[in-house]
CSV table of C-alpha atoms in Angstrom, one decimal:
chain,number,residue,atom,x,y,z
A,11,MET,CA,95.7,-2.2,-41.3
A,12,THR,CA,95.7,1.8,-41.9
A,13,ALA,CA,96.2,4.6,-38.6
A,14,SER,CA,93.5,5.0,-36.3
A,15,SER,CA,92.6,8.9,-35.6
A,16,SER,CA,94.2,8.4,-32.1
A,17,GLY,CA,97.7,7.4,-33.7
A,18,GLY,CA,97.0,3.5,-32.7
A,19,THR,CA,96.8,0.5,-35.6
A,20,GLN,CA,92.9,0.6,-36.9
A,21,VAL,CA,92.1,-3.2,-37.6
A,22,LYS,CA,89.5,-3.8,-40.7
A,23,ASN,CA,87.6,-6.8,-41.4
A,24,SER,CA,89.4,-8.2,-44.3
A,25,ASP,CA,92.3,-7.9,-41.7
A,26,VAL,CA,91.5,-10.9,-40.1
A,27,ALA,CA,92.0,-14.3,-40.4
A,28,TRP,CA,88.1,-14.9,-39.6
A,29,ASP,CA,88.9,-19.0,-40.5
A,30,SER,CA,91.5,-19.6,-37.5
A,31,PHE,CA,88.1,-18.8,-35.3
A,32,ASP,CA,88.5,-21.5,-32.6
A,33,SER,CA,84.9,-22.5,-32.7
A,34,ILE,CA,85.2,-25.4,-30.0
A,35,ALA,CA,87.2,-23.2,-28.0
A,36,TYR,CA,84.4,-19.8,-27.9
A,37,VAL,CA,81.4,-22.5,-27.7
A,38,ASP,CA,83.4,-24.0,-24.5
A,39,HIS,CA,84.1,-20.7,-22.8
A,40,ASN,CA,81.0,-18.9,-23.7
A,41,TYR,CA,78.0,-21.2,-24.4
A,42,ARG,CA,78.1,-24.8,-22.6
A,43,ASP,CA,76.8,-23.2,-19.2
A,44,LEU,CA,74.3,-20.3,-19.5
A,45,GLN,CA,75.4,-17.5,-18.1
A,46,ALA,CA,73.1,-14.8,-17.0
A,47,GLU,CA,73.4,-12.1,-19.3
A,48,ASP,CA,72.9,-14.6,-21.4
A,49,GLU,CA,69.8,-15.4,-19.5
A,50,GLU,CA,69.1,-11.9,-19.7
A,51,ILE,CA,68.9,-11.6,-23.0
A,52,LEU,CA,66.7,-14.8,-23.8
A,53,HIS,CA,63.9,-12.7,-21.5
A,54,ILE,CA,64.5,-9.9,-23.9
A,55,VAL,CA,63.8,-11.8,-26.8
A,56,ARG,CA,61.5,-14.2,-26.4
A,57,ASP,CA,59.1,-11.3,-25.3
A,58,HIS,CA,60.1,-9.3,-28.3
A,59,PHE,CA,59.2,-12.1,-30.3
A,60,ALA,CA,56.4,-13.3,-28.9
A,61,ASP,CA,54.4,-10.4,-28.9
A,62,HIS,CA,54.7,-9.5,-32.6
A,63,PHE,CA,53.9,-12.8,-34.2
A,64,ARG,CA,51.3,-13.4,-31.9
A,65,THR,CA,49.7,-10.5,-33.9
A,66,GLN,CA,50.8,-11.3,-36.8
A,67,GLY,CA,48.3,-12.9,-39.9
A,68,VAL,CA,49.9,-15.9,-41.7
A,69,GLY,CA,52.6,-15.9,-44.4
A,70,PRO,CA,55.9,-17.5,-44.9
A,71,ILE,CA,58.2,-16.0,-42.6
A,72,HIS,CA,62.0,-15.8,-43.3
A,73,GLY,CA,64.5,-15.6,-40.9
A,74,ILE,CA,68.3,-14.0,-40.7
A,75,ASP,CA,70.9,-14.5,-38.0
A,76,VAL,CA,73.5,-12.0,-38.9
A,77,GLY,CA,77.3,-13.2,-38.5
A,78,ALA,CA,76.4,-15.9,-36.7
A,79,GLY,CA,79.5,-17.7,-35.1
A,80,ALA,CA,79.2,-20.3,-32.8
A,81,ASN,CA,75.8,-19.4,-31.4
A,82,LEU,CA,72.6,-21.2,-31.9
A,83,TYR,CA,70.4,-19.4,-29.2
A,84,PRO,CA,69.7,-16.3,-31.9
A,85,ALA,CA,68.0,-18.8,-33.9
A,86,LEU,CA,66.6,-21.1,-31.4
A,87,SER,CA,64.7,-17.4,-30.6
A,88,MET,CA,63.5,-17.9,-34.5
A,89,LEU,CA,62.5,-21.1,-34.9
A,90,PRO,CA,58.7,-20.8,-34.1
A,91,TRP,CA,57.9,-17.9,-36.2
A,92,CYS,CA,59.7,-19.1,-39.1
A,93,ASP,CA,59.6,-21.1,-42.1
A,94,GLY,CA,63.0,-20.4,-43.3
A,95,ILE,CA,66.1,-19.5,-41.1
A,96,THR,CA,69.7,-18.2,-42.4
A,97,LEU,CA,72.7,-18.3,-40.4
A,98,LEU,CA,75.0,-16.1,-42.4
A,99,GLU,CA,78.6,-16.6,-41.4
A,100,ARG,CA,82.1,-16.1,-42.8
A,101,SER,CA,84.1,-17.4,-40.9
A,102,ALA,CA,84.7,-21.6,-42.5
A,103,SER,CA,85.4,-22.7,-39.2
A,104,ASN,CA,82.3,-21.4,-37.9
A,105,VAL,CA,80.6,-22.2,-41.3
A,106,ALA,CA,82.1,-25.9,-40.5
A,107,TYR,CA,80.4,-26.2,-36.6
A,108,LEU,CA,77.3,-24.8,-37.6
A,109,ARG,CA,76.6,-27.4,-40.6
A,110,ALA,CA,77.4,-30.1,-37.7
A,111,GLN,CA,74.8,-28.9,-35.7
A,112,LEU,CA,71.8,-28.7,-38.2
A,113,HIS,CA,71.1,-32.3,-37.9
A,114,SER,CA,70.3,-32.7,-33.8
A,115,TYR,CA,72.1,-29.7,-32.2
A,116,SER,CA,73.9,-30.4,-28.9
A,117,ARG,CA,72.8,-30.7,-25.2
A,118,ASN,CA,74.1,-27.9,-24.1
A,119,TRP,CA,72.0,-25.8,-26.3
A,120,ASP,CA,68.8,-27.0,-24.0
A,121,GLN,CA,68.9,-24.7,-21.3
A,122,PHE,CA,68.1,-21.8,-24.1
A,123,TRP,CA,65.9,-23.6,-25.5
A,124,ASP,CA,63.9,-23.8,-22.0
A,125,VAL,CA,64.6,-20.3,-20.9
A,126,LEU,CA,62.9,-19.7,-24.4
A,127,THR,CA,60.0,-21.8,-22.9
A,128,GLY,CA,59.6,-19.6,-20.1
A,129,ASN,CA,57.0,-17.7,-22.3
A,130,GLU,CA,54.0,-19.4,-22.5
A,131,THR,CA,54.1,-18.6,-26.5
A,132,TYR,CA,57.1,-21.1,-27.1
A,133,GLY,CA,56.2,-23.2,-24.9
A,134,SER,CA,53.0,-24.3,-26.4
A,135,PHE,CA,55.3,-24.8,-29.3
A,136,ALA,CA,54.3,-27.9,-30.8
A,137,ALA,CA,57.5,-29.9,-32.1
A,138,ASP,CA,59.8,-30.7,-31.6
A,139,PRO,CA,62.8,-27.9,-31.5
A,140,ARG,CA,65.4,-29.7,-33.0
A,141,GLN,CA,63.6,-31.4,-35.7
A,142,ARG,CA,62.4,-28.0,-36.2
A,143,PHE,CA,65.8,-26.7,-36.2
A,144,ARG,CA,66.5,-29.4,-38.7
A,145,GLU,CA,63.9,-28.6,-41.5
A,146,VAL,CA,64.1,-24.5,-41.7
A,147,VAL,CA,67.5,-23.7,-40.6
A,148,ARG,CA,70.2,-23.0,-43.2
A,149,VAL,CA,73.6,-21.8,-43.0
A,150,GLU,CA,75.0,-19.2,-45.6
A,151,GLN,CA,78.6,-18.7,-45.7
A,152,GLY,CA,78.6,-15.0,-47.0
A,153,ASN,CA,80.0,-11.4,-45.5
A,154,ILE,CA,78.2,-8.7,-44.3
A,155,PHE,CA,79.2,-6.1,-46.2
A,156,ASP,CA,77.6,-8.3,-49.0
A,157,LEU,CA,73.8,-7.6,-47.6
A,158,ASP,CA,72.9,-4.7,-50.0
A,159,ARG,CA,72.2,-7.4,-53.0
A,160,PHE,CA,69.2,-8.2,-50.3
A,161,ALA,CA,67.5,-4.8,-48.9
A,162,GLY,CA,64.5,-6.6,-47.8
A,163,ARG,CA,64.5,-9.7,-47.9
A,164,TRP,CA,64.0,-11.2,-44.4
A,165,SER,CA,61.1,-11.3,-42.5
A,166,VAL,CA,62.8,-11.5,-38.8
A,167,GLY,CA,66.7,-11.2,-37.2
A,168,THR,CA,68.9,-11.3,-35.2
A,169,MET,CA,72.7,-10.1,-34.6
A,170,PHE,CA,74.8,-10.5,-31.7
A,171,PHE,CA,78.2,-9.7,-30.8
A,172,VAL,CA,78.6,-8.5,-34.5
A,173,ALA,CA,78.8,-5.1,-36.0
A,174,GLU,CA,81.4,-4.2,-32.8
A,175,SER,CA,83.3,-8.2,-32.8
A,176,MET,CA,84.6,-7.6,-36.7
A,177,THR,CA,86.4,-4.4,-36.8
A,178,SER,CA,88.2,-1.5,-35.0
A,179,SER,CA,86.7,0.6,-37.5
A,180,CYS,CA,84.1,3.6,-36.4
A,181,ASP,CA,82.8,3.3,-39.7
A,182,GLU,CA,82.8,-0.4,-40.2
A,183,PHE,CA,81.0,-0.7,-37.4
A,184,ALA,CA,78.4,1.3,-38.9
A,185,LEU,CA,78.1,0.1,-42.4
A,186,GLY,CA,78.2,-3.9,-40.4
A,187,VAL,CA,75.0,-2.1,-38.5
A,188,GLU,CA,73.8,-0.5,-41.8
A,189,ARG,CA,73.5,-3.8,-43.5
A,190,PHE,CA,71.9,-5.5,-41.0
A,191,MET,CA,69.4,-3.4,-40.8
A,192,CYS,CA,68.9,-2.4,-44.5
A,193,ALA,CA,68.3,-6.1,-45.3
A,194,LEU,CA,65.0,-6.2,-43.0
A,195,ALA,CA,61.7,-5.6,-45.1
A,196,PRO,CA,60.0,-2.9,-43.2
A,197,GLY,CA,58.1,-3.6,-40.1
A,198,ALA,CA,60.6,-6.7,-39.4
A,199,PRO,CA,61.2,-6.9,-35.5
A,200,PHE,CA,64.9,-7.6,-34.8
A,201,VAL,CA,67.8,-7.8,-32.0
A,202,ALA,CA,70.5,-6.6,-31.9
A,203,ALA,CA,73.5,-7.6,-28.7
A,204,PHE,CA,76.6,-6.0,-28.6
A,205,MET,CA,79.6,-5.7,-26.5
A,206,GLU,CA,80.0,-2.3,-24.9
A,207,HIS,CA,83.6,-1.0,-24.6
A,208,SER,CA,85.6,-3.8,-26.1
A,209,LYS,CA,89.1,-3.8,-26.4
A,210,GLY,CA,88.9,-7.1,-28.7
A,211,TYR,CA,88.7,-10.6,-27.6
A,212,ARG,CA,90.3,-14.2,-27.9
A,213,ALA,CA,88.8,-18.1,-29.8
A,214,GLY,CA,91.1,-20.5,-28.5
A,215,GLU,CA,94.7,-18.9,-29.3
A,216,GLN,CA,93.8,-16.3,-31.6
A,217,PHE,CA,92.6,-12.6,-31.1
A,218,PHE,CA,90.4,-10.7,-32.4
A,219,PRO,CA,89.6,-7.0,-33.0
A,220,ALA,CA,86.6,-4.9,-31.6
A,221,CYS,CA,85.3,-1.3,-32.4
A,222,ASP,CA,84.7,0.7,-29.0
A,223,VAL,CA,80.9,1.8,-29.2
A,224,GLY,CA,78.6,2.5,-25.9
A,225,GLU,CA,74.7,3.2,-25.6
A,226,ASP,CA,75.3,6.1,-27.8
A,227,GLU,CA,76.8,4.9,-30.6
A,228,VAL,CA,74.4,2.0,-30.8
A,229,ARG,CA,71.6,4.1,-30.4
A,230,GLU,CA,73.2,6.7,-33.3
A,231,SER,CA,74.2,3.6,-36.0
A,232,ILE,CA,70.2,1.9,-35.6
A,233,GLU,CA,67.9,4.8,-35.2
A,234,PRO,CA,68.4,5.7,-38.8
A,235,PHE,CA,66.8,2.7,-40.0
A,236,ALA,CA,64.2,1.5,-36.9
A,237,ASP,CA,60.7,3.2,-37.1
A,238,GLU,CA,60.4,2.2,-33.5
A,239,PHE,CA,63.1,0.6,-31.2
A,240,LYS,CA,64.8,0.6,-26.9
A,241,VAL,CA,69.0,0.9,-26.3
A,242,GLN,CA,69.4,-0.7,-23.0
A,243,ARG,CA,72.0,-1.7,-21.2
A,244,LEU,CA,71.9,-5.3,-19.6
A,245,LYS,CA,71.9,-5.3,-15.9
A,246,TYR,CA,75.1,-7.4,-14.9
A,247,GLU,CA,78.2,-6.3,-15.6
A,248,ALA,CA,81.0,-7.8,-17.7
A,249,ALA,CA,81.6,-11.2,-16.3
A,250,VAL,CA,82.2,-13.3,-19.5
A,251,ARG,CA,85.4,-11.9,-20.5
A,252,GLU,CA,88.3,-9.4,-19.3
A,253,GLY,CA,87.8,-6.3,-21.8
A,254,TYR,CA,84.8,-4.8,-21.8
A,255,SER,CA,82.1,-3.0,-19.2
A,256,GLY,CA,79.0,-4.3,-20.7
A,257,MET,CA,76.7,-5.1,-23.1
A,258,ILE,CA,74.1,-3.8,-25.0
A,259,LEU,CA,70.6,-4.5,-26.6
A,260,SER,CA,68.7,-3.2,-29.0
A,261,TYR,CA,65.0,-4.0,-30.1
A,262,GLY,CA,62.5,-3.0,-32.0
A,263,TRP,CA,61.0,-3.1,-35.8
A,264,ARG,CA,62.8,-1.9,-38.9
A,265,GLY,CA,61.3,1.3,-40.7
A,266,GLY,CA,59.9,1.8,-43.5
A,267,MET,CA,62.3,4.0,-45.3
A,268,THR,CA,65.7,3.5,-46.1
A,269,ALA,CA,68.0,6.1,-44.7
A,270,GLU,CA,69.5,8.4,-48.0
């Protein structure tokens, strides 16, 4: 740990015992029931991806969810479009949870899929989502900061509540966003979600750090890597837990040039 510019203790990503993340408690608190914030996010994500892929030619599409944690709905949002989906996750406990979901994911995730099918393009998806999930999703244990080895590899990507929720360092937050964006191919659609002004959070008994970011910081971190994108604060106020002021969603397309 190092001292922050404000005089407090700065918790870096490498300081945290990620393997102790309580996946079951986290899912039970956040995803047992569909919350209004997630429903709002799902509406935006499904329309963004459906509008993009409706006009695209055929060809192999590979997606990635960076820092998947114990959250399946970003992968579900990519399911109709992808020949392969990588769930990249650092925590061993979260990796174990994700791998346990591959064969037949838990019924609580059906309510998230139901929201996606409210878009006619998702609604016309003929395959059984569990079977499709089993066929195309793979779980990979890895660190977001190592994604620089895979520049431009993925055709679509998501990153939900990761860059600001893995460190209290502003530099690491910005680097996390950069690694995510640079892992996407030019023109790839993306969606990234952020907790606004988070003070940290708990999964079970363990406390995890967060970086205090708002719309300006999100926009500044994404702008060098996107040709076209939006930054949108969700209409619902902080309700999922204490210690944050709202949620921010950014979505658009990866730019054709890498920032210097």
